[in-house]
XYZ file of N, CA and C in Angstrom:
534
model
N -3.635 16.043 -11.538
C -3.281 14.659 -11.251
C -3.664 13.815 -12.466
N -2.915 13.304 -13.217
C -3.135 12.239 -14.776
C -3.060 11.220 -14.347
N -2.931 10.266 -15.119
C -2.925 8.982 -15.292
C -1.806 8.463 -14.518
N -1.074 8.821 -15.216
C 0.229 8.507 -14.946
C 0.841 8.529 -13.377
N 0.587 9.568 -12.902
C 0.709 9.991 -11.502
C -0.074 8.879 -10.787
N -1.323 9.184 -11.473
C -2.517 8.055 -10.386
C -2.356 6.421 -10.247
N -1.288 5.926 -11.110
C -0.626 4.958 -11.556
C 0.440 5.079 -10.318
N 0.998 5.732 -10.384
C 2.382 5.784 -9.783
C 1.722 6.078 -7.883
N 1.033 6.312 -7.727
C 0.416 6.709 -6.182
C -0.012 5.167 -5.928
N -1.341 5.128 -6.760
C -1.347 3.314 -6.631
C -0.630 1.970 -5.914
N 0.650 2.067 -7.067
C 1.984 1.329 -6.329
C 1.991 1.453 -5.099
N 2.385 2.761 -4.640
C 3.061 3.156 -3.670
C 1.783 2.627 -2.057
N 0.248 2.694 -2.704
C -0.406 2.454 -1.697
C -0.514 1.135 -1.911
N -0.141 -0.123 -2.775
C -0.401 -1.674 -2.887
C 1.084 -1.933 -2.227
N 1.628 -1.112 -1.592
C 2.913 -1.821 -0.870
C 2.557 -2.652 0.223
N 2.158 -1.673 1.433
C 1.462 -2.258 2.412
C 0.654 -3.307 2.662
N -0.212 -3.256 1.013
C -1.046 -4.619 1.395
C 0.029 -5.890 1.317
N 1.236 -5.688 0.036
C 1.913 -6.711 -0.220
C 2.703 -7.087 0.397
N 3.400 -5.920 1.142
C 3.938 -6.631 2.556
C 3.456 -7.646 3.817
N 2.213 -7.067 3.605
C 1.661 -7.741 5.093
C 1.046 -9.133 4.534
N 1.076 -9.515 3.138
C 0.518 -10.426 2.304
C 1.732 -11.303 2.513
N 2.676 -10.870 2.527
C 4.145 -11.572 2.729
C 4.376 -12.008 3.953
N 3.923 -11.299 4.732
C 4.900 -11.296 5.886
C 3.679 -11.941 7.659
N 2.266 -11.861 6.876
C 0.926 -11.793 7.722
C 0.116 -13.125 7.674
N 0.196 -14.371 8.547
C -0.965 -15.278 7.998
C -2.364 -14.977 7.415
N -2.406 -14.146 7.006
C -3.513 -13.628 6.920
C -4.720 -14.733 6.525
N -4.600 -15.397 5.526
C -5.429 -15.850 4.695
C -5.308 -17.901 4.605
N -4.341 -17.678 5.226
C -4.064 -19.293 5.633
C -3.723 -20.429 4.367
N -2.471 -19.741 3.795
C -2.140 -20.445 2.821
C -1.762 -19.459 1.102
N -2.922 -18.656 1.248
C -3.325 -18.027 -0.201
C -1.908 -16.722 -0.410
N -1.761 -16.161 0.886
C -0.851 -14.724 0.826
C 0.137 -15.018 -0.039
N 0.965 -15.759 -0.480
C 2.113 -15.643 -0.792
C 1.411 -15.480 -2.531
N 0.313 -16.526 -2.756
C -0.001 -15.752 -4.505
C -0.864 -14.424 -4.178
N -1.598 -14.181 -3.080
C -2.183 -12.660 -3.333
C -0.452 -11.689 -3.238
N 0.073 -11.688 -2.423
C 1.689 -11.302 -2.658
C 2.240 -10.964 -3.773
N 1.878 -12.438 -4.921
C 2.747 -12.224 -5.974
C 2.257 -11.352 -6.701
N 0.885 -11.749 -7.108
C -0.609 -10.638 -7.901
C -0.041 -9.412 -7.478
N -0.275 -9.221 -6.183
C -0.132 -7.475 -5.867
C 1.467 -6.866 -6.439
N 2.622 -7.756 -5.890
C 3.680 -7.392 -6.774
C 3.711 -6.988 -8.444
N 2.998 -8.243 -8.863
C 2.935 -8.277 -10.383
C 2.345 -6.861 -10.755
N 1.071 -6.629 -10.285
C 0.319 -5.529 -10.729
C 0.938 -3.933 -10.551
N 1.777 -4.372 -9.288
C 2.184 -2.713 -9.027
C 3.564 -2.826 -10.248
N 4.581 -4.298 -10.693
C 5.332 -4.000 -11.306
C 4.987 -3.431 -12.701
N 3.423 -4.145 -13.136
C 2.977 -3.297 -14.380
C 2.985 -2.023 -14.243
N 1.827 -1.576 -13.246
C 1.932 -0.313 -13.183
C 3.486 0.922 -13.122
N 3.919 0.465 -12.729
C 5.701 1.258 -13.229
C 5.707 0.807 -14.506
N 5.733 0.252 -15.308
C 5.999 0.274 -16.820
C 4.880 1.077 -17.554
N 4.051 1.017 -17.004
C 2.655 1.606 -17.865
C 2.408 3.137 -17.639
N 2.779 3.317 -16.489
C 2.635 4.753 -15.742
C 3.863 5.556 -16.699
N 4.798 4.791 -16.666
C 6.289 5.619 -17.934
C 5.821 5.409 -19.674
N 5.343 5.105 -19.614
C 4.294 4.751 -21.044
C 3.851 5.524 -21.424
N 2.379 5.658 -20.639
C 1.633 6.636 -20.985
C 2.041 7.977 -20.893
N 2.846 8.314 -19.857
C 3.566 9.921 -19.626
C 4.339 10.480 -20.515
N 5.026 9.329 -21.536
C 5.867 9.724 -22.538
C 5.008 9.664 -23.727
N 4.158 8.726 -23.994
C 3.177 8.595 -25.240
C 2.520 10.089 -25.047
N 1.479 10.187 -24.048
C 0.679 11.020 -24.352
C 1.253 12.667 -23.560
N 2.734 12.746 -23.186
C 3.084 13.749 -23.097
C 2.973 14.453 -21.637
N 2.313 13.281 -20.936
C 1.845 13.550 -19.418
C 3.191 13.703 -18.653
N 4.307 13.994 -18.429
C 5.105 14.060 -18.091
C 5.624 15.089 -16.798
N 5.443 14.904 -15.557
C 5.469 15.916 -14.511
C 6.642 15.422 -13.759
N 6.560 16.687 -12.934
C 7.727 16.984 -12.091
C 7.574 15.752 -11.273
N 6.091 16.267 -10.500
C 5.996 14.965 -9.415
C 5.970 13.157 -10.208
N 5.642 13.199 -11.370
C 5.724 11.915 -11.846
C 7.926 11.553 -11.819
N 8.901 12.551 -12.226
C 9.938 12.547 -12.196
C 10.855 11.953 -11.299
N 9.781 12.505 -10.292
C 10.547 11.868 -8.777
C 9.829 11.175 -7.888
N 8.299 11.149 -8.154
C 7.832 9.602 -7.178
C 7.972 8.779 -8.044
N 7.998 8.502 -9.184
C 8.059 7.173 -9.914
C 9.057 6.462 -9.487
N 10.207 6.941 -9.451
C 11.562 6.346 -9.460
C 11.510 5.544 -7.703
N 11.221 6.509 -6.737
C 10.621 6.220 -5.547
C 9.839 5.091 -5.128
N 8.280 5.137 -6.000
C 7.758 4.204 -5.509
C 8.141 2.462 -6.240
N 8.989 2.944 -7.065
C 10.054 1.913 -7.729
C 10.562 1.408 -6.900
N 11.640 2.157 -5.970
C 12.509 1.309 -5.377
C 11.910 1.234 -3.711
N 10.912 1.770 -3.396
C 10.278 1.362 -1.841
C 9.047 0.039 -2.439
N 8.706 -0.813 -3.597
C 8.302 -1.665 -4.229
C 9.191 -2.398 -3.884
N 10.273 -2.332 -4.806
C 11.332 -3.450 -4.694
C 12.525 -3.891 -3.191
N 12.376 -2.426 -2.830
C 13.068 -2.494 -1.230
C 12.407 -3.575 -0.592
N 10.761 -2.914 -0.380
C 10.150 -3.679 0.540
C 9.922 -5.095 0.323
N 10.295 -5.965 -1.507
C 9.938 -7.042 -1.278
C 11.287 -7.793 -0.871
N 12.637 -6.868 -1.154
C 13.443 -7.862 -1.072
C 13.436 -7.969 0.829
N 13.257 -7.162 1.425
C 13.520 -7.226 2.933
C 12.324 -7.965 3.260
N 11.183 -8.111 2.837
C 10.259 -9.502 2.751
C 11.138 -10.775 2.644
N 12.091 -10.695 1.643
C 12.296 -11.901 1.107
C 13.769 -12.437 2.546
N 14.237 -11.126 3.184
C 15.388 -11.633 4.146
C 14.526 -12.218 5.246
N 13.652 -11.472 5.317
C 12.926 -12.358 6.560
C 12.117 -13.279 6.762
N 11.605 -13.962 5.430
C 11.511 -15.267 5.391
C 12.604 -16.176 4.589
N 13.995 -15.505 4.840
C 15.575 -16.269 5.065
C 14.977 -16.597 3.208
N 14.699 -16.107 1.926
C 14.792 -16.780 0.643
C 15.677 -15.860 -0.222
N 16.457 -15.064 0.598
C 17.542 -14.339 -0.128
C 18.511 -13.956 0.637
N 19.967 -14.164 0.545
C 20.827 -13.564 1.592
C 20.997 -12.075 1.684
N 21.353 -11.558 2.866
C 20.730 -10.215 3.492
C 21.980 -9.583 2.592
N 22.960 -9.779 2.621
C 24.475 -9.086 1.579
C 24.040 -9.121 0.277
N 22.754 -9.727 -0.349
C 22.542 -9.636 -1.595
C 21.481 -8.608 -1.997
N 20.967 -8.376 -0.819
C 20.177 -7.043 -1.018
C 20.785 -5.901 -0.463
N 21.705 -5.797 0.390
C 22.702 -5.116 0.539
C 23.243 -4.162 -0.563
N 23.817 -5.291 -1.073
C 24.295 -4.585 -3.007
C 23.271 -4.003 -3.651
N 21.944 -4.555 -3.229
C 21.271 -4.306 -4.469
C 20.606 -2.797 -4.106
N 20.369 -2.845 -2.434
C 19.765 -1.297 -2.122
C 21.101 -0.350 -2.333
N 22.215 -0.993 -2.001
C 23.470 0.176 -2.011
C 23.446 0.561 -3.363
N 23.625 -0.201 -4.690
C 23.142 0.085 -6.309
C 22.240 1.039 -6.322
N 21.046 0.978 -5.367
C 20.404 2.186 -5.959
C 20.472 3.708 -5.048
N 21.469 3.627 -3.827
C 21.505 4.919 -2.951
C 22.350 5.033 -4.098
N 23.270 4.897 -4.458
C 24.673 5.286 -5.339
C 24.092 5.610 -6.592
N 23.690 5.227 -7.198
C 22.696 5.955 -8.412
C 21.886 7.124 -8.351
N 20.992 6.890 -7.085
C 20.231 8.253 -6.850
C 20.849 9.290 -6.550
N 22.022 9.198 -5.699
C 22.869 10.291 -5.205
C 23.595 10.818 -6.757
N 23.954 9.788 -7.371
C 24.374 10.387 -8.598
C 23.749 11.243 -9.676
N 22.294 10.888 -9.458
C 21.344 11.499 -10.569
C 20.897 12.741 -9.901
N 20.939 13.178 -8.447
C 20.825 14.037 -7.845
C 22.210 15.310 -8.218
N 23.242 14.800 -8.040
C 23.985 15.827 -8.467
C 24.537 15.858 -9.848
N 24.377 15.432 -10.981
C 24.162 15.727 -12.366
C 22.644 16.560 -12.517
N 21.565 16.343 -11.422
C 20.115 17.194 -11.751
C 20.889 18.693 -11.348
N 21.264 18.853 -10.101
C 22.142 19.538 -9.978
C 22.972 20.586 -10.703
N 23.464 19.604 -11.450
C 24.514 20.280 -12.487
C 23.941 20.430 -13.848
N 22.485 20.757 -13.792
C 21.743 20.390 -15.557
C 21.737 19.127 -15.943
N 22.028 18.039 -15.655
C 22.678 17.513 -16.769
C 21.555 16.155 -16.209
N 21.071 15.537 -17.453
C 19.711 14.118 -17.385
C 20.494 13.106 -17.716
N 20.420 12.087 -16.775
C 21.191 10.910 -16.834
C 19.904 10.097 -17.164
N 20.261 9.690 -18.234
C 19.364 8.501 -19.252
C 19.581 6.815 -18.762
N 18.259 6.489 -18.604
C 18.234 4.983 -18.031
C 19.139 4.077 -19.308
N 20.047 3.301 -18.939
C 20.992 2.154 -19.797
C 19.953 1.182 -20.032
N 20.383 0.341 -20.823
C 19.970 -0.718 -21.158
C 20.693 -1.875 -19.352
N 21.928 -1.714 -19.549
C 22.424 -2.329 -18.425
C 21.094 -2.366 -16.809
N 20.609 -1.076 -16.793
C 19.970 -0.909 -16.035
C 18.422 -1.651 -16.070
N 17.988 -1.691 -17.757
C 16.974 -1.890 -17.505
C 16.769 -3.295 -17.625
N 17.981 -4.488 -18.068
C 18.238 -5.304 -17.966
C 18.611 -5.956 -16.564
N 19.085 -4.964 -15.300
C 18.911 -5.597 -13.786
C 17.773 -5.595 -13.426
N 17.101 -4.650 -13.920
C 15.547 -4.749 -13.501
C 14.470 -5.338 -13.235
N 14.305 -5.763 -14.706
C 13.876 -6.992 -15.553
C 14.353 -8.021 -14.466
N 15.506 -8.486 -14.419
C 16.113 -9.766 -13.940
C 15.336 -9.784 -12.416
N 16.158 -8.519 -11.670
C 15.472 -8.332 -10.192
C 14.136 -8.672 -10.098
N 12.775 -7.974 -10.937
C 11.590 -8.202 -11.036
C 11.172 -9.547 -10.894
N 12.443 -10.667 -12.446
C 11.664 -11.785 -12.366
C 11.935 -12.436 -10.668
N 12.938 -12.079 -10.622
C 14.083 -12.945 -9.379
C 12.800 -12.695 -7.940
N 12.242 -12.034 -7.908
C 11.489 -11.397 -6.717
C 10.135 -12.336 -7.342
N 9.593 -12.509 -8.044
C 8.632 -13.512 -8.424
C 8.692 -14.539 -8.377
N 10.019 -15.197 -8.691
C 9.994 -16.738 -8.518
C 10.391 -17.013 -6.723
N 10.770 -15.849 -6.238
C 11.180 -16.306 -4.924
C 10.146 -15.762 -3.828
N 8.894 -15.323 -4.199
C 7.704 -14.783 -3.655
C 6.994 -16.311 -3.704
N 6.795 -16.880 -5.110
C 6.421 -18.431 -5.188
C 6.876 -19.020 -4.751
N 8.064 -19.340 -4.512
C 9.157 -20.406 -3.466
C 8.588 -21.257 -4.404
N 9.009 -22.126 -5.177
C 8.229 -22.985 -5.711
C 9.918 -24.163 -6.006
N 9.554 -25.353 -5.101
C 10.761 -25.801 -5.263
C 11.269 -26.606 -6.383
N 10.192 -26.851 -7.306
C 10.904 -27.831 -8.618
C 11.984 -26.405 -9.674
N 11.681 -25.184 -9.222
C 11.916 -24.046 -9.520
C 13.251 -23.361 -8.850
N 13.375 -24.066 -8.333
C 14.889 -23.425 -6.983
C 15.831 -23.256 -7.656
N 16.359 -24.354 -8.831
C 17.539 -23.903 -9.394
C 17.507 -22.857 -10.114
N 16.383 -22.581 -10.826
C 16.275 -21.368 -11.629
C 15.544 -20.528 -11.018
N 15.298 -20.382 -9.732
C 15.736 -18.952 -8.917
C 16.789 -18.582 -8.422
N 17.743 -19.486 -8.585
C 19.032 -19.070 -7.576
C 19.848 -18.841 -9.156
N 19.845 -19.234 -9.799
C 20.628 -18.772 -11.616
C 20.074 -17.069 -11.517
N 19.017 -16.807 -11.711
C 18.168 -15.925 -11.944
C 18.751 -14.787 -10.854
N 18.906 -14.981 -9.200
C 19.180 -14.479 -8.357
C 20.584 -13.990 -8.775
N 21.539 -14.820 -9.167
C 22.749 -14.519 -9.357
C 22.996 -13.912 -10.420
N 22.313 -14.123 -11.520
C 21.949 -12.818 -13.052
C 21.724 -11.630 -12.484
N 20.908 -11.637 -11.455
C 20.141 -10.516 -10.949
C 21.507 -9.363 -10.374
N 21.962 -9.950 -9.700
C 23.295 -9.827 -8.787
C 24.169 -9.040 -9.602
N 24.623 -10.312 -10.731
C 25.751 -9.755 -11.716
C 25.017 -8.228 -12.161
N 24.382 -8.478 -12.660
C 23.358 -7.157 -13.432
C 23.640 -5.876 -13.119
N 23.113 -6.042 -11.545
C 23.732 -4.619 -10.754
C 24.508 -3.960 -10.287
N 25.765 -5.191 -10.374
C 27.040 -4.752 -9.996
C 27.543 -3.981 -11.572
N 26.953 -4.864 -12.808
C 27.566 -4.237 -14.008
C 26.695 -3.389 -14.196
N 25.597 -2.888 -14.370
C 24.855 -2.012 -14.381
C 25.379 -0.996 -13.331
N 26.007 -0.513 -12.270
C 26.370 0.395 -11.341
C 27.920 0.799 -12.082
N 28.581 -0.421 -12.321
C 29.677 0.339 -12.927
C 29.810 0.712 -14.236
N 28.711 0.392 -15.011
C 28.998 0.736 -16.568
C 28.439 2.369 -16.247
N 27.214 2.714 -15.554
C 26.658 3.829 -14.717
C 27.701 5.080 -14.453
N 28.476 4.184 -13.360
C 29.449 4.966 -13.041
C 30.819 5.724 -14.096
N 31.029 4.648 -14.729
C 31.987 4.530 -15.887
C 31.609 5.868 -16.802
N 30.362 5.678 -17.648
C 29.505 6.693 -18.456
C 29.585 7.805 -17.747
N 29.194 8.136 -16.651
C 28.960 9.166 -15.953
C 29.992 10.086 -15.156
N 30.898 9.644 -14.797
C 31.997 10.011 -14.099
C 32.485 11.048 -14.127
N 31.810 12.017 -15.317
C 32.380 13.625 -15.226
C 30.976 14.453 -14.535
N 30.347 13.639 -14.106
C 29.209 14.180 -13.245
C 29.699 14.546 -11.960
N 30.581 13.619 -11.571
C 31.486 13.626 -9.776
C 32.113 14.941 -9.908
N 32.986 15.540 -11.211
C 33.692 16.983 -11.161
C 33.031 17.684 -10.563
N 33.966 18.850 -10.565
C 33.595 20.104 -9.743
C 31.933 20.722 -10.590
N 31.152 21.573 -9.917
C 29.968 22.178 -10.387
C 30.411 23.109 -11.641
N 28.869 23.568 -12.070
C 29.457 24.937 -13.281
C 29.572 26.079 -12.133
């Protein structure tokens, strides 16, 4: 178990608190910045955890496939946070979880077929956007509204072009097997 891994487990156990930080009076006022903190920190940790695994060579199977995982049960869980306190429409996370079943299923059968489908820039540019878009709308912060809803809709565009430039690149992955 490395760094990297122990990084990537982390995330996956600061979900729960950040959900219920979201979604729990807990603290009478404070949750929504302990919320953001815990978001923020687990979003470092996915950048840092792919860092170090490639710097120092730590690179595992299980890092291969929970990373990507506790990636998108991170970002799942904040956007379905964010439908149920009504600060994102439910069709906009719609797209955005369907973007990533349709990707995974894709990277599943190119793993399949040998073949390593390399993260785009397109991709890592929805990311980015999604990340900030889930921060400013964790703050609700209303002198800020217009440039969460710009941001939301960057976010949007992102993944729709990011899924089809994806698809586009990739498309001899769908052929028949070797």
């Amino acid at each position: 178990m490395n760094l990297p891994n122990k990084l990537t487990i982390l995330r996956v156990v600061m979900i729960p608190f950040f959900v219920a930080f979201m979604l729990l009076p807990v603290t009478g006022g404070a949750d929504k910045w302990i919320a953001l903190a815990l978001f923020i920190v687990a979003s470092l940790t996915d950048m840092l955890d792919g860092h170090i695994a490639r710097k120092y060579h730590l690179v595992t199977n299980f890092g291969k496939f929970m990373d990507p995982l506790a990636d998108k049960l991170l970002v799942c869980s904040a956007l379905i946070c964010l439908v149920d306190l009504k600060r994102i429409p439910s069709w906009i996370v719609i797209v955005i979880i369907a973007r990533e079943f349709i990707i995974s299923g894709f990277r599943l059968i190119a793993s399949d077929n040998g073949v390593v489908i390399a993260a785009s820039y397109w991709g890592k540019f929805k990311t980015t956007f999604q990340m900030v878009m889930i921060c400013l709308m964790i703050a609700n912060l209303e002198p800020l509204a217009f440039v969460t809803k710009l941001v939301m809709w960057a976010a949007l565009l992102l993944t729709v072009i990011s899924l089809v430039d994806y698809l586009v690149k990739n498309k001899s992955v769908m052929g028949e097997g070797k």
